[in-house]
mmCIF file of C-alpha atoms in Angstrom:
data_model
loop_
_atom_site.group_PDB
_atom_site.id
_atom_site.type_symbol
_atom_site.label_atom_id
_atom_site.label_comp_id
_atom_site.label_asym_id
_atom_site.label_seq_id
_atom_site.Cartn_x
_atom_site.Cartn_y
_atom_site.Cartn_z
ATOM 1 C CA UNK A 197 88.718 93.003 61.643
ATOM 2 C CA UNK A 198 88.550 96.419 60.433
ATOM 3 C CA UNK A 199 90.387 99.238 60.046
ATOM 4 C CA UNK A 200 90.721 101.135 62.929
ATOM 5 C CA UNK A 201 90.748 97.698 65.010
ATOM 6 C CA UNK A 202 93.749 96.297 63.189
ATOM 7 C CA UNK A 203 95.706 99.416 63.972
ATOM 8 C CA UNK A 204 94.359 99.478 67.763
ATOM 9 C CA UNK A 205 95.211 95.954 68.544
ATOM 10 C CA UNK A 206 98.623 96.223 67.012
ATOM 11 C CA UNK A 207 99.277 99.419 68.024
ATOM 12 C CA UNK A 208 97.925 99.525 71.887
ATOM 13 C CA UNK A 209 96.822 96.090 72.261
ATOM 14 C CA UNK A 210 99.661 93.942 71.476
ATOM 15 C CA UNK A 211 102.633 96.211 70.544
ATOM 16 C CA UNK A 212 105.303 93.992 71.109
ATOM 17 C CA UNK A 213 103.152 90.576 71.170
ATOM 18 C CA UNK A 214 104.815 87.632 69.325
ATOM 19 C CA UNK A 215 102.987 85.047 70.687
ATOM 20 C CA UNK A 216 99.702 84.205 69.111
ATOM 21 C CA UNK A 217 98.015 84.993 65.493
ATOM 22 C CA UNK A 218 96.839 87.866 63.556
ATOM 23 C CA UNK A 219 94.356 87.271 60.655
ATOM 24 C CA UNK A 220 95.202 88.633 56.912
ATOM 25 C CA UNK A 221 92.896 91.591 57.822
ATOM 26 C CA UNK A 222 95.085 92.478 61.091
ATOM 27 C CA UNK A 223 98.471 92.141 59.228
ATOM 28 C CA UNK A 224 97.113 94.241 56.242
ATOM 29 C CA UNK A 225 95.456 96.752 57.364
ATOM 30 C CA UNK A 226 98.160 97.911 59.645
ATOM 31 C CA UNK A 227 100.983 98.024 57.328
ATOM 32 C CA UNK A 228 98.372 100.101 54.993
ATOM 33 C CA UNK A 229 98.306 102.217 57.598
ATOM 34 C CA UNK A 230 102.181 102.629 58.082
ATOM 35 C CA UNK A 231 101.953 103.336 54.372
ATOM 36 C CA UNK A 232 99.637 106.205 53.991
ATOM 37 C CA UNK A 233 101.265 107.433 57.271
ATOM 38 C CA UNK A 234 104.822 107.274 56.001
ATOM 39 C CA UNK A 235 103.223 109.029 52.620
ATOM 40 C CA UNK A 236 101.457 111.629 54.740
ATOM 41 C CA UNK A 237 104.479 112.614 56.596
ATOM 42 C CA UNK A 238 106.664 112.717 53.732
ATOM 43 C CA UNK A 239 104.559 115.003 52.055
ATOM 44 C CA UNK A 240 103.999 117.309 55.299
ATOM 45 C CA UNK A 241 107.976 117.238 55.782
ATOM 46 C CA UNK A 242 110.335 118.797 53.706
ATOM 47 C CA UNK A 243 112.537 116.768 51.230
ATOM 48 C CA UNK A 244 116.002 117.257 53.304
ATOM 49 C CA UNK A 245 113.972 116.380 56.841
ATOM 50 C CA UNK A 246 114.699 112.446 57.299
ATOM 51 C CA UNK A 247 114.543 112.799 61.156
ATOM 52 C CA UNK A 248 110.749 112.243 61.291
ATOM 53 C CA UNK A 249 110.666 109.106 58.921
ATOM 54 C CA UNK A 250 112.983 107.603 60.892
ATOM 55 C CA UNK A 251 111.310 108.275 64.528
ATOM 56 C CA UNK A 252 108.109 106.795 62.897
ATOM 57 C CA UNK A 253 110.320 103.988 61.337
ATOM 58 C CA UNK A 254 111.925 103.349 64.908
ATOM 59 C CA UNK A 255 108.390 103.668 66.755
ATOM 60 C CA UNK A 256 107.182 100.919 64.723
ATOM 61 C CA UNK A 257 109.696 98.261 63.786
ATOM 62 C CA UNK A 258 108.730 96.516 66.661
ATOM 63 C CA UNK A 259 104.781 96.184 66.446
ATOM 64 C CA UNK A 260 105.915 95.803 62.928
ATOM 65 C CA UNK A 261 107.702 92.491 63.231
ATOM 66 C CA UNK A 262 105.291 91.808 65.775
ATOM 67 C CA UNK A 263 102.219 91.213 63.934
ATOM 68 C CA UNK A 264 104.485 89.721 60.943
ATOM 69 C CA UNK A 265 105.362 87.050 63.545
ATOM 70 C CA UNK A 266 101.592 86.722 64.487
ATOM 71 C CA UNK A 267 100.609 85.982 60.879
ATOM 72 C CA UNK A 268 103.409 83.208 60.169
ATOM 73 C CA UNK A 269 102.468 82.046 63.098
ATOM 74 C CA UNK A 270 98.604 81.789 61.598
ATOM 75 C CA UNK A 271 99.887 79.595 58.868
ATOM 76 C CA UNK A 272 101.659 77.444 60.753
ATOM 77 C CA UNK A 273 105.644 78.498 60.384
ATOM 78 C CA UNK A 274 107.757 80.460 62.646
ATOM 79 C CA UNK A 275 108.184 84.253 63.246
ATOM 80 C CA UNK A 276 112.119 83.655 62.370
ATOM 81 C CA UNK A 277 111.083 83.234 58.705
ATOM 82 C CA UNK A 278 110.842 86.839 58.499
ATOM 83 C CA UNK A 279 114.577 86.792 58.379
ATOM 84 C CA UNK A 280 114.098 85.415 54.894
ATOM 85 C CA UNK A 281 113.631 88.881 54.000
ATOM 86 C CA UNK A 282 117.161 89.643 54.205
ATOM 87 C CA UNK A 283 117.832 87.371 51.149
ATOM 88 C CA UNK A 284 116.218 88.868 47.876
ATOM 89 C CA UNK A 285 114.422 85.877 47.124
ATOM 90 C CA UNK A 286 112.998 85.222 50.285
ATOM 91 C CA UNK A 287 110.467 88.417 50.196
ATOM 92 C CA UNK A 288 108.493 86.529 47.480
ATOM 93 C CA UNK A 289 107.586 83.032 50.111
ATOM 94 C CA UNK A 290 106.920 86.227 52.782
ATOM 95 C CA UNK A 291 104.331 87.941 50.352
ATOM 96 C CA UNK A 292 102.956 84.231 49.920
ATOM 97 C CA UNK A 293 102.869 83.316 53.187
ATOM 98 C CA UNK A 294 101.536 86.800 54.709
ATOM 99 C CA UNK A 295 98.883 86.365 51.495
ATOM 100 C CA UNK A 296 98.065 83.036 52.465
ATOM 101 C CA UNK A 297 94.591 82.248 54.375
ATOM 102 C CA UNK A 298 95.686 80.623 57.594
ATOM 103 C CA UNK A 299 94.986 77.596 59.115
ATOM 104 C CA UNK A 300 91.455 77.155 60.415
ATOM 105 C CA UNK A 301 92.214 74.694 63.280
ATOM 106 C CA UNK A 302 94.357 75.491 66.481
ATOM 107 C CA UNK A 303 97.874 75.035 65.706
ATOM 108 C CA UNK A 304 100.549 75.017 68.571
ATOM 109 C CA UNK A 305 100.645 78.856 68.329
ATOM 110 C CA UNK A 306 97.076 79.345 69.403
ATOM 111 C CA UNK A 307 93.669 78.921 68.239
ATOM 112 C CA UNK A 308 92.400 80.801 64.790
ATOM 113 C CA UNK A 309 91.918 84.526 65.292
ATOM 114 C CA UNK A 310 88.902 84.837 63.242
ATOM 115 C CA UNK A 311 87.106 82.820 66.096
#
């Protein structure tokens, strides 16, 4: 998947989707594009202006956690593990997991997305 899909099929596609898988290149690319986003706005706003950062960061916490459930659910685990952020050690199974190729076979969330 490239670029400009990954952010369509999060974005329009499957917004607030949990059900189902997203491959490495879905998850990635999108929050890439958050990133440069979140940079580019930043950079366009002034320093004291927080009220667009957190419209964008309100507009996407949900397509956000979306597609971070979709690629748990491509290795096998459930979309609840992203709670495991909220502990300090838990972000470094997340980066594993979200790193992690997932499973090539069907698994009870759906079959493989790179299919």
């Amino acid at each position: 998947m490239g670029f400009v899909e990954a952010i369509k099929t999060v974005l329009f596609k499957k917004y607030g989707t949990f059900n189902g898988r997203a491959s490495r290149s879905e998850y990635w690319f999108f929050f890439l594009a958050y990133i440069l986003f979140a940079i580019t706005l930043t950079i366009i706003t002034e320093d004291d202006q927080w009220i667009p950062s957190m419209v964008l960061d309100v507009l996407l916490i949900i397509p956000s956690l979306a597609v971070g459930a979709r690629r748990l659910h491509d290795n096998g685990r459930s979309g609840w593990n992203q709670l495991l952020v909220l502990t300090i050690i838990g972000i470094i199974p997340l980066l594993i997991w979200f790193c992690s190729k997932g499973e090539e076979e069907d698994n009870r969330f759906g079959a493989d997305p790179l299919l």
